[in-house]
Each structure stands twice: as structure tokens, then as C-alpha cells.
PDB file of C-alpha atoms and ligand atoms in Angstrom:
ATOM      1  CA  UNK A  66       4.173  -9.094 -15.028  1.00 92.00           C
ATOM      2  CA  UNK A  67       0.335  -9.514 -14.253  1.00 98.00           C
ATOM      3  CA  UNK A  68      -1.405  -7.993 -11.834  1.00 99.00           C
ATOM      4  CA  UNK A  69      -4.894  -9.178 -10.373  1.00 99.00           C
ATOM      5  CA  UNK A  70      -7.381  -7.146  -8.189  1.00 99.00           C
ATOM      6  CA  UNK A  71     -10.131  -8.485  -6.190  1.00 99.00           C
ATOM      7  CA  UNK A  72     -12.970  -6.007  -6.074  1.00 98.00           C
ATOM      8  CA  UNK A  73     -11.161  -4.257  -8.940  1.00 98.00           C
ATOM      9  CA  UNK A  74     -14.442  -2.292  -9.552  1.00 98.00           C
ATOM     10  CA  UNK A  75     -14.754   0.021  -6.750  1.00 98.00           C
ATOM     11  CA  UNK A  76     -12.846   3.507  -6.818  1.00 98.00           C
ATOM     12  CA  UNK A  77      -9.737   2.267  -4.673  1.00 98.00           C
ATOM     13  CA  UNK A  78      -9.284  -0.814  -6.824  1.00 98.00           C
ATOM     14  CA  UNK A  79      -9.801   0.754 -10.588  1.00 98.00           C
ATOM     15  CA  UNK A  80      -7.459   3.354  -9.832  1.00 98.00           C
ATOM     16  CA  UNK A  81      -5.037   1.222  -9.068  1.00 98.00           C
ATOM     17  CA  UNK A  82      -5.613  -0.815 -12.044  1.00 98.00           C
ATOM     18  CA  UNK A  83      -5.787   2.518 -14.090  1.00 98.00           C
ATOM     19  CA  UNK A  84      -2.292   3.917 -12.336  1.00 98.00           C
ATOM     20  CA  UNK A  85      -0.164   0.323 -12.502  1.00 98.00           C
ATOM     21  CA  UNK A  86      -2.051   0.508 -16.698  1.00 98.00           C
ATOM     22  CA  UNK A  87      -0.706   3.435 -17.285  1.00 98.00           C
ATOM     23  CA  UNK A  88       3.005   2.276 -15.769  1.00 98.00           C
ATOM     24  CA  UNK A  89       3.667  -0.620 -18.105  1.00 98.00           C
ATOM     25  CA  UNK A  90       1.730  -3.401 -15.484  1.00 98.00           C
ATOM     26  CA  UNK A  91      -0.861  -5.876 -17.145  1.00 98.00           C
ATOM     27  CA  UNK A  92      -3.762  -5.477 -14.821  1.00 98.00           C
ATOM     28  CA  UNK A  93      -6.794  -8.217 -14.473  1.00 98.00           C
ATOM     29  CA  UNK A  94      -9.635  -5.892 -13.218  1.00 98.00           C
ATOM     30  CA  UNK A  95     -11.633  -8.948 -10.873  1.00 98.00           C
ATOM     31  CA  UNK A  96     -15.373  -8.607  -9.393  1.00 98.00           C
ATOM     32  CA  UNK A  97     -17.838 -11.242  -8.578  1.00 98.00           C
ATOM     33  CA  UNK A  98     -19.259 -10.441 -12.657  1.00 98.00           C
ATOM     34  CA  UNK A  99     -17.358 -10.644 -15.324  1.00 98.00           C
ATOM     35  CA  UNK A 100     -19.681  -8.225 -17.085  1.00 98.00           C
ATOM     36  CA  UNK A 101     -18.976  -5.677 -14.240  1.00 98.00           C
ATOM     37  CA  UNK A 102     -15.061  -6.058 -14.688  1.00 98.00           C
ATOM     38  CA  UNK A 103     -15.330  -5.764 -18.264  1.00 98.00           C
ATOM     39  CA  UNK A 104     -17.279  -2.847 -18.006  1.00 98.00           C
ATOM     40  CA  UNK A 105     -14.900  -1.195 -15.985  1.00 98.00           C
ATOM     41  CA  UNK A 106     -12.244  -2.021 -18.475  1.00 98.00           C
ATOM     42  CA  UNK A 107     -14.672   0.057 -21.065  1.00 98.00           C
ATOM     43  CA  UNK A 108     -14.715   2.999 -18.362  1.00 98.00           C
ATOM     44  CA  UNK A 109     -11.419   3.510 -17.961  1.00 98.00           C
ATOM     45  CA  UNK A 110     -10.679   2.790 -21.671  1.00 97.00           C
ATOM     46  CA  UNK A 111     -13.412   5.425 -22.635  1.00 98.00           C
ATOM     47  CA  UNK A 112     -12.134   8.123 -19.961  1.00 98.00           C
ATOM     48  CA  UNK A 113      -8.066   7.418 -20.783  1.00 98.00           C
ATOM     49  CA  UNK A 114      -8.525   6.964 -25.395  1.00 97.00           C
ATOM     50  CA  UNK A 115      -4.946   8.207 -25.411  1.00 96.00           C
ATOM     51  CA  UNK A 116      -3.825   5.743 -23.389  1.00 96.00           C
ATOM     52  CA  UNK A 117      -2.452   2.159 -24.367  1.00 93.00           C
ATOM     53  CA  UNK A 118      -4.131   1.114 -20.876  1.00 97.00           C
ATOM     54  CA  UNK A 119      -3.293  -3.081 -20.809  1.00 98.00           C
ATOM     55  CA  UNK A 120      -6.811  -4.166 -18.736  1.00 98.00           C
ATOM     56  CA  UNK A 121      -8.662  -7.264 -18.810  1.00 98.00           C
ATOM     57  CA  UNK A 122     -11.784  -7.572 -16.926  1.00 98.00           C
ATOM     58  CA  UNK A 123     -12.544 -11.199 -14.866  1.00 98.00           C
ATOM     59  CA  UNK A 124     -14.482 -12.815 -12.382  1.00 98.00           C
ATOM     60  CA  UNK A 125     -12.119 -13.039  -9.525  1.00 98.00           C
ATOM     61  CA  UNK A 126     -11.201 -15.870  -9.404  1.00 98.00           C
ATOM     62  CA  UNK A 127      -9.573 -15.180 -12.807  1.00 98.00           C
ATOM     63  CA  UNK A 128      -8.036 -12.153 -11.745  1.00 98.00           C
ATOM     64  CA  UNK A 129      -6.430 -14.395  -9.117  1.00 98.00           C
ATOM     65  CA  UNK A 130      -4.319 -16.538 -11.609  1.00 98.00           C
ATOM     66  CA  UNK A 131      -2.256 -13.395 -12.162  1.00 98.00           C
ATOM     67  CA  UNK A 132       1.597 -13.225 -11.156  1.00 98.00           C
ATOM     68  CA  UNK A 133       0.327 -11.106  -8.426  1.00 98.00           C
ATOM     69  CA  UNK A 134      -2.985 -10.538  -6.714  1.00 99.00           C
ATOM     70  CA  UNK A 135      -4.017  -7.146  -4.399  1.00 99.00           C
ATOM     71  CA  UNK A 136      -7.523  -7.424  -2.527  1.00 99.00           C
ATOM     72  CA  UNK A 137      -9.335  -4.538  -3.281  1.00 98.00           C
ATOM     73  CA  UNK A 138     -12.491  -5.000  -1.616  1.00 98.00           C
ATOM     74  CA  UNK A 139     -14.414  -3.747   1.718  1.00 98.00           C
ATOM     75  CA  UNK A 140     -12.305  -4.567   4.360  1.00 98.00           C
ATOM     76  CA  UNK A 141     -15.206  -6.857   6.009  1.00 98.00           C
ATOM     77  CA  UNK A 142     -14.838  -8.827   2.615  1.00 98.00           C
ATOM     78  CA  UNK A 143     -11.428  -8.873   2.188  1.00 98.00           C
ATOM     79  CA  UNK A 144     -10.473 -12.319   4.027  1.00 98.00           C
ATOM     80  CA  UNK A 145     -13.299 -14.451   2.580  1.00 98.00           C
ATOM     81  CA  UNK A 146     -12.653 -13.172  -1.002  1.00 99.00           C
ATOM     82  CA  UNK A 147      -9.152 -13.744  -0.818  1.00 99.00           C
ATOM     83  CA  UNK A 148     -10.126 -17.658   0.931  1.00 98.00           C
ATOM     84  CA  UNK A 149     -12.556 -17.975  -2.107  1.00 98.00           C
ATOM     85  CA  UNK A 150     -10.248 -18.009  -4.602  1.00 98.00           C
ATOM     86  CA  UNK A 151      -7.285 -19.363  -2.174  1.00 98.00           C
ATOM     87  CA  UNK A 152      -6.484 -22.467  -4.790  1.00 98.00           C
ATOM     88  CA  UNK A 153      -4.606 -19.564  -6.608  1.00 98.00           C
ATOM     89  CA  UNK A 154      -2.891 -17.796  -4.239  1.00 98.00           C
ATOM     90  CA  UNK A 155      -0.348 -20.412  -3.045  1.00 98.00           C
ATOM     91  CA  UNK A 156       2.496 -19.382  -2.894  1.00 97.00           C
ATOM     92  CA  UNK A 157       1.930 -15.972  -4.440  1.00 98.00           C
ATOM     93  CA  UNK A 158       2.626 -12.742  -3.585  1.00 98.00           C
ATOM     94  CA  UNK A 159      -1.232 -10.961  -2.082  1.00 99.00           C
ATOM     95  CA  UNK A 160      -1.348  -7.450  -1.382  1.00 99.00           C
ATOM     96  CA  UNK A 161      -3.759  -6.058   1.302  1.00 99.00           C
ATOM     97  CA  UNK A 162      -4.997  -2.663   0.746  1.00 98.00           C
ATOM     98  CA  UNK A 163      -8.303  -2.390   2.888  1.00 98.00           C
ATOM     99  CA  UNK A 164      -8.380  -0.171   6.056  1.00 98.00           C
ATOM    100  CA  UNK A 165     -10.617  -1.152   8.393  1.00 97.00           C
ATOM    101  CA  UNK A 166     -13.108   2.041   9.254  1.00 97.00           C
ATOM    102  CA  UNK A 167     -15.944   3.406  10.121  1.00 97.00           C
ATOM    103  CA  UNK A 168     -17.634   6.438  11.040  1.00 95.00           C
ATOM    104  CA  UNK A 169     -18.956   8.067  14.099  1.00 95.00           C
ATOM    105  CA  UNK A 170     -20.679  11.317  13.687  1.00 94.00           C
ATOM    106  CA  UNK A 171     -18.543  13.100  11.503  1.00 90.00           C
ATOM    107  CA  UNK A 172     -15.206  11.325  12.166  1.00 94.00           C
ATOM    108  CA  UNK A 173     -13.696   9.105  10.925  1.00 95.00           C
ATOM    109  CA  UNK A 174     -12.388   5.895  13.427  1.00 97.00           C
ATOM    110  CA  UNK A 175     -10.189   3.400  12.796  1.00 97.00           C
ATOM    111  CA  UNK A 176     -12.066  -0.417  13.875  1.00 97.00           C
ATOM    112  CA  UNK A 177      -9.882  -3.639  15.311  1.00 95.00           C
ATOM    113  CA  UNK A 178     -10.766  -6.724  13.160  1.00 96.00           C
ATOM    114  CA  UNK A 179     -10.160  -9.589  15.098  1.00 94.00           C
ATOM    115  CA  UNK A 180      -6.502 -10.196  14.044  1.00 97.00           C
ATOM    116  CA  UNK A 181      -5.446  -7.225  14.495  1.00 97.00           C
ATOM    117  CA  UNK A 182      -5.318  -6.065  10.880  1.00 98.00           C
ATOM    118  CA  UNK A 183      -6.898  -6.682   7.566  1.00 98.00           C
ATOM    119  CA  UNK A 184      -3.706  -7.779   6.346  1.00 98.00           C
ATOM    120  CA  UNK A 185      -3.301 -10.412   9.256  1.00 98.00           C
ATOM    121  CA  UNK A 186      -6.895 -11.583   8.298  1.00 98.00           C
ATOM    122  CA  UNK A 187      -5.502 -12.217   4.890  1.00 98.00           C
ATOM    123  CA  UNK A 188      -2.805 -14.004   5.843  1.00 98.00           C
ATOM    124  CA  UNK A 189      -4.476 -16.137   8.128  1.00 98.00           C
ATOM    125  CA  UNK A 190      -7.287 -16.992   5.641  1.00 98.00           C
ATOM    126  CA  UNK A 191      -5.126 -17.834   3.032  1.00 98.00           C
ATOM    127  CA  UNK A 192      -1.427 -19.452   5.090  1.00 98.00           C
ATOM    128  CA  UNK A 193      -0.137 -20.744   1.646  1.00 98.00           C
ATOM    129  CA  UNK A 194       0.185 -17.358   0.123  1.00 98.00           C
ATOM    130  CA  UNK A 195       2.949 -14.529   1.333  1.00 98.00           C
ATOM    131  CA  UNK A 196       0.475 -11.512   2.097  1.00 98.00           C
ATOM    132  CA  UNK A 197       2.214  -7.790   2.176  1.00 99.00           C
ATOM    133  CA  UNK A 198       0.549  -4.707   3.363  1.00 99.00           C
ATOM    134  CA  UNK A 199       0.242  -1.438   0.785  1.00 99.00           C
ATOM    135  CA  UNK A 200      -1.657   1.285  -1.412  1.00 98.00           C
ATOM    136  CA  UNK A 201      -3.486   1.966   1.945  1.00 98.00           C
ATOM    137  CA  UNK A 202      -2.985   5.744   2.089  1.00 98.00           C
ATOM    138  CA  UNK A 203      -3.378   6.807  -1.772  1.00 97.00           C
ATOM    139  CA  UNK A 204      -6.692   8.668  -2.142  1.00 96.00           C
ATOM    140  CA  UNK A 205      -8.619   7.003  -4.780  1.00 97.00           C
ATOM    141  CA  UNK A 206      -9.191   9.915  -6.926  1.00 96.00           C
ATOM    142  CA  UNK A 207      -5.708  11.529  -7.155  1.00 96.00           C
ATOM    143  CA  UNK A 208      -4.333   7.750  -7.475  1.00 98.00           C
ATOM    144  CA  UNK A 209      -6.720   7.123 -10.532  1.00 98.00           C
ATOM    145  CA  UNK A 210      -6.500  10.907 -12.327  1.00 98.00           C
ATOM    146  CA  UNK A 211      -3.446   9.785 -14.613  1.00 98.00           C
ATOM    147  CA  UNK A 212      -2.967  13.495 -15.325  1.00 97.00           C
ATOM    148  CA  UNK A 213      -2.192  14.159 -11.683  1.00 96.00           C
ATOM    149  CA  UNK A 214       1.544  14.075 -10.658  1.00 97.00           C
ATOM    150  CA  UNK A 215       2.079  11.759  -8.029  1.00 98.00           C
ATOM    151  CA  UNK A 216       4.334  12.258  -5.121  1.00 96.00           C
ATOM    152  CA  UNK A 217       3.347   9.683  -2.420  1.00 98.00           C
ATOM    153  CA  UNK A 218       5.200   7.148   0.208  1.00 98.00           C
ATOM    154  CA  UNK A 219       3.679   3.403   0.175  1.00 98.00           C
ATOM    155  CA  UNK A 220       4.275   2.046   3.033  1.00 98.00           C
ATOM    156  CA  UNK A 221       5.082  -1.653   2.715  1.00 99.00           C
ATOM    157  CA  UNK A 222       4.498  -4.324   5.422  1.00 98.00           C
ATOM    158  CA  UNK A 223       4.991  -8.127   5.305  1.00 98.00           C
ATOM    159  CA  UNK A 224       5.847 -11.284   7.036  1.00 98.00           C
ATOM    160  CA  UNK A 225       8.036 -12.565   4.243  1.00 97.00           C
ATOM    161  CA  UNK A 226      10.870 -10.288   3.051  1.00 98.00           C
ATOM    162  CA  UNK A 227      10.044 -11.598  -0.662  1.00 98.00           C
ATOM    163  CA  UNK A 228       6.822 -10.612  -0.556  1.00 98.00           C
ATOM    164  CA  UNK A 229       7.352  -7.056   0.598  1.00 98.00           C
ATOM    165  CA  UNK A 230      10.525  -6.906  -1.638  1.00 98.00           C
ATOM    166  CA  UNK A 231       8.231  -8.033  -5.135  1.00 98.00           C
ATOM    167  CA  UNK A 232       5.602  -4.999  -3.628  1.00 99.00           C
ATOM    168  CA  UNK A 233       8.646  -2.762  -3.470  1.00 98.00           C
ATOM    169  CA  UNK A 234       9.307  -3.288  -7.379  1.00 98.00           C
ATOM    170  CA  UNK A 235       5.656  -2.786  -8.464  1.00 98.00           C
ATOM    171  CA  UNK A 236       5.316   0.309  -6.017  1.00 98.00           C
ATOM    172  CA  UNK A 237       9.021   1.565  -7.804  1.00 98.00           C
ATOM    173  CA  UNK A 238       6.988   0.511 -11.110  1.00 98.00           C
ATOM    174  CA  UNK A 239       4.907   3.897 -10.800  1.00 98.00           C
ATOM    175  CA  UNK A 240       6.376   7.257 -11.449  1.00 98.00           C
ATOM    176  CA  UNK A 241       5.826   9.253  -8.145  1.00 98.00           C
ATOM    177  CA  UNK A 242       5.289   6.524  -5.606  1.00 98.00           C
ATOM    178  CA  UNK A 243       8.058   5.575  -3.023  1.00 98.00           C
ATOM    179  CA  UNK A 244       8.393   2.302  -1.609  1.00 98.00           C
ATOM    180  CA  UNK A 245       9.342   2.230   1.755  1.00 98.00           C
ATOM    181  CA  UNK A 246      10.075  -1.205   3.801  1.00 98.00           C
ATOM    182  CA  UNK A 247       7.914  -0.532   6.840  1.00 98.00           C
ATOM    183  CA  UNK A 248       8.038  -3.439   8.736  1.00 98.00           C
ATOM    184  CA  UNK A 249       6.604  -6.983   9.566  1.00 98.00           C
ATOM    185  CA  UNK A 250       2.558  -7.594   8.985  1.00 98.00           C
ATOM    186  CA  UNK A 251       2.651  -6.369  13.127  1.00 98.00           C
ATOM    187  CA  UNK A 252       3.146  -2.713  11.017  1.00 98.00           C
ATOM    188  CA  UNK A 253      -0.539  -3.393   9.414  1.00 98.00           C
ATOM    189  CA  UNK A 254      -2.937  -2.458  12.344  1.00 98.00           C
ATOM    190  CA  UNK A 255      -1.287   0.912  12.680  1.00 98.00           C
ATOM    191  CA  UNK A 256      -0.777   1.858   9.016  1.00 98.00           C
ATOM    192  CA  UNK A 257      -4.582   0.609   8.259  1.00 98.00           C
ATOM    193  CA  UNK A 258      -5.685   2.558  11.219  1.00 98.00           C
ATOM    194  CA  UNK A 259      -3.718   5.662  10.321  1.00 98.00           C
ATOM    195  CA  UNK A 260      -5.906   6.006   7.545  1.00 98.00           C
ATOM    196  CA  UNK A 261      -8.391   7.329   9.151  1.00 97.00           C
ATOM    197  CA  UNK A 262      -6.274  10.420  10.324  1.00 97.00           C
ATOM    198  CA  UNK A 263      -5.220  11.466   6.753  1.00 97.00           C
ATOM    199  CA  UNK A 264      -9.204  11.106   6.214  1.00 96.00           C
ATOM    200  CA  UNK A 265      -9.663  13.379   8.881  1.00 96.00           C
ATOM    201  CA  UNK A 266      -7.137  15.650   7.526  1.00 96.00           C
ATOM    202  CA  UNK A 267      -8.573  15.192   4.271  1.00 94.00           C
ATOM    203  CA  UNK A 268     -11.708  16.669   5.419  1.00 94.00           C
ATOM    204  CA  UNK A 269     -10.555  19.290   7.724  1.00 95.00           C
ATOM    205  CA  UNK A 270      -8.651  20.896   4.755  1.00 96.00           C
ATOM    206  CA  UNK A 271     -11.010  19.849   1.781  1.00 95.00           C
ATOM    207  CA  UNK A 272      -8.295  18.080   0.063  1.00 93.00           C
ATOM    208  CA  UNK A 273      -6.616  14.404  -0.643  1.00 90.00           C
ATOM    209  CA  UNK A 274      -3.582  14.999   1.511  1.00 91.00           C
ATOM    210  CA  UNK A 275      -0.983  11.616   1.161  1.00 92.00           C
ATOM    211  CA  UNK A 276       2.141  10.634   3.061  1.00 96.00           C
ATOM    212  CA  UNK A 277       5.340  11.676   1.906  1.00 97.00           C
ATOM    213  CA  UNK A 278       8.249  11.132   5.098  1.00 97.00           C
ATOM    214  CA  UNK A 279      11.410  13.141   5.155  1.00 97.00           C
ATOM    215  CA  UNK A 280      14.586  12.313   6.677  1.00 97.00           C
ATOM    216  CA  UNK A 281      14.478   9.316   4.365  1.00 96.00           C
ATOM    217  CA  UNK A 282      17.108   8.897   1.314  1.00 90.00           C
ATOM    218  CA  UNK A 283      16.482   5.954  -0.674  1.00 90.00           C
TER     219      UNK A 283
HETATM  220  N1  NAP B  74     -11.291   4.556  -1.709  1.00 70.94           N
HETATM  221  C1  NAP B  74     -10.048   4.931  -1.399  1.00 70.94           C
HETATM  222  O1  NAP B  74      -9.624   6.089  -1.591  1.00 70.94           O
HETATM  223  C2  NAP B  74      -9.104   3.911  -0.797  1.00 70.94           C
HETATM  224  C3  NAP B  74      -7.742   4.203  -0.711  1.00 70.94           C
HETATM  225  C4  NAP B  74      -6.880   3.231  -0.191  1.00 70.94           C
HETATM  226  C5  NAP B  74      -7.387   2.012   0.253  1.00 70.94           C
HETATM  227  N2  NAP B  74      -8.727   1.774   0.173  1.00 70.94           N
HETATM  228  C6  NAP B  74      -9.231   0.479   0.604  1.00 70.94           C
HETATM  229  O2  NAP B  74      -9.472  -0.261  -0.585  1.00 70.94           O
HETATM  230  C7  NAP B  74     -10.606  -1.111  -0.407  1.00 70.94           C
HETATM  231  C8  NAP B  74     -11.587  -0.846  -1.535  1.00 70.94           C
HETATM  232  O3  NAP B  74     -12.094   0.452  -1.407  1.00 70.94           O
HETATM  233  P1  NAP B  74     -13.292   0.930  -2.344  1.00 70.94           P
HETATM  234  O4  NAP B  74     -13.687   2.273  -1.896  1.00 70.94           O
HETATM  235  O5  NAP B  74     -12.914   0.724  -3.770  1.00 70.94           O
HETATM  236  O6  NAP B  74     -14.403  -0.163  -1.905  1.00 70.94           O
HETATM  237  P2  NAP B  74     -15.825  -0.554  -2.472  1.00 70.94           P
HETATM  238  O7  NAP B  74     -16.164   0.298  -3.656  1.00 70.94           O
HETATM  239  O8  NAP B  74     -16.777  -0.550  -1.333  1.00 70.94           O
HETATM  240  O9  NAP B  74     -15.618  -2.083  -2.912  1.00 70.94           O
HETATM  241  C9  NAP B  74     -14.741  -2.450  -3.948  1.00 70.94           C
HETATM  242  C10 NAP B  74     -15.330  -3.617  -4.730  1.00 70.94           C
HETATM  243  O10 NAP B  74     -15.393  -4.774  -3.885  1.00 70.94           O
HETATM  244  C11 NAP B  74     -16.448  -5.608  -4.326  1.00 70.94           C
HETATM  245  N3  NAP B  74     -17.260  -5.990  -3.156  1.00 70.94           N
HETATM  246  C12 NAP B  74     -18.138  -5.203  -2.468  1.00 70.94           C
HETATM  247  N4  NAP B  74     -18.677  -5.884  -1.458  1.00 70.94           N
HETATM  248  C13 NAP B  74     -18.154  -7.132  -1.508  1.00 70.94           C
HETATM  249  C14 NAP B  74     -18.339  -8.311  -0.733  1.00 70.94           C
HETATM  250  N5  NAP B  74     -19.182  -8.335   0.326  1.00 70.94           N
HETATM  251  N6  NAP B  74     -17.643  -9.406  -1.075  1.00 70.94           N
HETATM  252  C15 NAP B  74     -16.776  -9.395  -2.136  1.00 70.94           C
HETATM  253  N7  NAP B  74     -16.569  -8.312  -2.917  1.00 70.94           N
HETATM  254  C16 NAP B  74     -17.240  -7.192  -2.589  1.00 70.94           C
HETATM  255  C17 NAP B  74     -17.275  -4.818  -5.345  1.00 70.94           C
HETATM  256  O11 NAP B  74     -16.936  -5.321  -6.624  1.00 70.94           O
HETATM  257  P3  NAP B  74     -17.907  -6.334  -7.442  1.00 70.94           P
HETATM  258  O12 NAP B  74     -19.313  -6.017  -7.031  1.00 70.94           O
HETATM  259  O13 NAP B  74     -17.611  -5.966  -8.852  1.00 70.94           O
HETATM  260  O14 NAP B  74     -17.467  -7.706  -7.056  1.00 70.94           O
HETATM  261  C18 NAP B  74     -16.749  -3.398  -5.195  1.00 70.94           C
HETATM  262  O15 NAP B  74     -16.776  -2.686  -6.416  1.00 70.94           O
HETATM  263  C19 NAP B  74     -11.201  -0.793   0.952  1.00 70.94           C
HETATM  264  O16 NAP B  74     -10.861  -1.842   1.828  1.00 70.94           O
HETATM  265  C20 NAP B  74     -10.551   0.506   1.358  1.00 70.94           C
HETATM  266  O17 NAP B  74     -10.315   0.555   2.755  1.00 70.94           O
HETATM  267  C21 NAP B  74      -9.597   2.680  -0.352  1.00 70.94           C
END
């Protein structure tokens, strides 16, 4: 199985590649420059020589032709990236992991994009592919430390049961993540928002806090 990120250069997205590496997944690191995805390859490469990390680094559209395609950018950026290189998504599985944020003073808010979520806006932009909701509550830098244990939820939202039951395997893929079936894409808005909580919490208690629910035995 392939895996393709969009914006696979920025912290959220190369630790994710660098993670779903390190757990057996062929990743396709995507940007808008090939050089920059390749270099990122060489970064993670250089920082992980012990590791037989499989990463390939692609414009996006490239990264797009994999088996399955997340959308790692901004969330103002994630709709219209994931429209540019809608040819390849039909009929694919496209997971959304951008939270829509921002900050006033020194909190952190969630925002309201106009469909409600970032993963709606996904959907909507590109209607031929099935678009699931997940990775939006891993911190960056625990997810891409491969010597840190970890022991994380992922909550998993989607419109079509395929599409959140394909996210399941590739969450269940990574030792220490949980996949949990959290709903229809109506689940988005208020696990994207939610985000910004755990950020607060984050910086309340100077750490990279996760979600790990109890009471749940699967
Ligand atoms: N950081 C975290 O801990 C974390 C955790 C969970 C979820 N997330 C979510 O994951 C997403 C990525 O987070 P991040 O911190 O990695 O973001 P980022 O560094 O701001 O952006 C990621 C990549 O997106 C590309 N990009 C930037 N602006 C773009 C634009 N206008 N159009 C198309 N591509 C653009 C860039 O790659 P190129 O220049 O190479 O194209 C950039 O390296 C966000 O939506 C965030 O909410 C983040």
C-alpha cells in the first residue's frame, strides 16, 4: 500500500510520513517542488540512518497517484490542493487532517470554514473521491520522534463506511495508535475544533498531551 501526502513538508505532514515509514507504509512525501519533497526525504533519511524508512519525494500531484492520499496542508489550502490534483482522487480514499485555527491573544480558537469542517470542504471540492476525517489530534513532534512510544486514539470520521474502514487499517498499521469509528463527516467540525483545546492544554501544562478514551474495548 502507498500512501500520498499533500503538503508532506510541513511538521504535521513529515511526521506522518516518517511514523506510517517506519510501520511498513510506502509514503509519497508531496509539495508544490519536487526538490522540497525530496529534500525532506533526505531529512528524515539523515535524522532516522537506522531506519529502512520507504519515502519518495513528489510534486503533489504525484503524491496523489498513490493508493491513498491525506491532505496535509494549512487548512485554508486544504480544499484547493486537494481540487488541484482532483483527476487523481476519484474514487480514492482522501484523508483530511487540517484543523481549522487561529489565535487570539494567547489562545488558541477553533474558526468555522464555510462547510462546516475542513473535511466537508474536501469533500465538496473533490465529490468523486470518499474523504475521511483523521491524524487531527497527534502532536507533530511526538507523532514524528520514532523513538517515542505512542499511545494515542485517532478519531475517524467519514461519509462512506469504506473510506473510514481503509483509514481504520492504516491507523491499526501503527504500533500505538487506536482507530476509533467516530462518526459521519457531521463528526469533523467538532473533532477539528477540539483541537484547539488539547492545544490549550498543551500549553497550560508545557507538554503534547493526546487523546486516549476509556470505557472503550476494541
Ligand atoms: N502541526 C501539528 O502538530 C498538527 C497535528 C495534527 C494536524 N495538523 C494539521 O495538519 C496540517 C498541516 O500542518 P503543518 O503544521 O504541517 O502545516 P504547514 O507547515 O503550515 O504546511 C504544510 C505544508 O503545506 C504546504 N503549503 C503551505 N501553504 C500552502 C498553500 N497555500 N497551498 C498549498 N500548499 C501549501 C507547504 O508545503 P510545500 O511548500 O512543500 O508545498 C507546507 O510545508 C494543518 O492543517 C494542521 O491543522 C497539524
Amino acid at each position: 500500500m502507498q500512501v500520498g501526502i499533500l503538503g508532506g513538508t510541513g511538521p504535521a505532514g513529515k511526521a506522518l510520513a516518517a511514523r506510517l515509514a517506519s510501520s511498513g507504509v510506502d509514503v509519497v512525501i508531496g509539495s508544490r517542488s519536487r526538490e522540497r519533497g525530496e529534500q525532506m526525504c533526505q531529512e528524515l533519511r539523515d535524522r532516522w540512518p537506522d531506519r529502512d524508512l520507504a519515502l519518495l519525494g513528489r510534486e503533489n500531484a504525484e503524491a496523489a497517484q498513490a493508493d491513498i492520499v491525506v491532505v496535509a496542508t494549512p487548512w485554508d489550502a486544504a480544499a484547493t490542493t486537494a481540487a488541484s490534483v482532483g483527476e487523481h482522487l476519484a474514487d480514492k480514499v482522501v484523508i483530511s487532517m487540517a484543523n481549522a485555527l487561529t489565535r487570539l491573544g494567547k489562545e488558541f480558537v477553533p474558526l468555522v470554514p464555510g462547510r462546516g469542517s475542513i473535511a466537508a470542504g474536501v469533500q465538496a471540492a473533490v465529490p468523486a473521491a470518499r474523504v475521511a476525517g483523521a491524524f487531527h489530534h497527534l502532536p507533530a513532534h511526538s507523532l514524528g520522534d520514532l523513538d517515542h512510544a505512542l499511545e494515542s486514539d485517532v478519531l475517524i470520521c467519514a461519509d462512506h463506511p469504506d473510506a473510514a474502514e481503509t483509514t481504520a487499517q492504516l491507523v491499526a498499521k501503527v504500533p500505538g495508535l487506536r482507530p476509533v469509528q467516530a462518526g459521519s463527516l457531521a463528526a469533523a467540525a467538532p473533532i477539528e475544533s477540539f483541537t484547539a483545546v488539547l492545544l490549550q492544554v498543551n500549553v497550560r501544562y508545557k507538554t503534547r498531551a493526546a487523546i486516549r478514551l476509556t470505557g472503550l474495548d476494541v
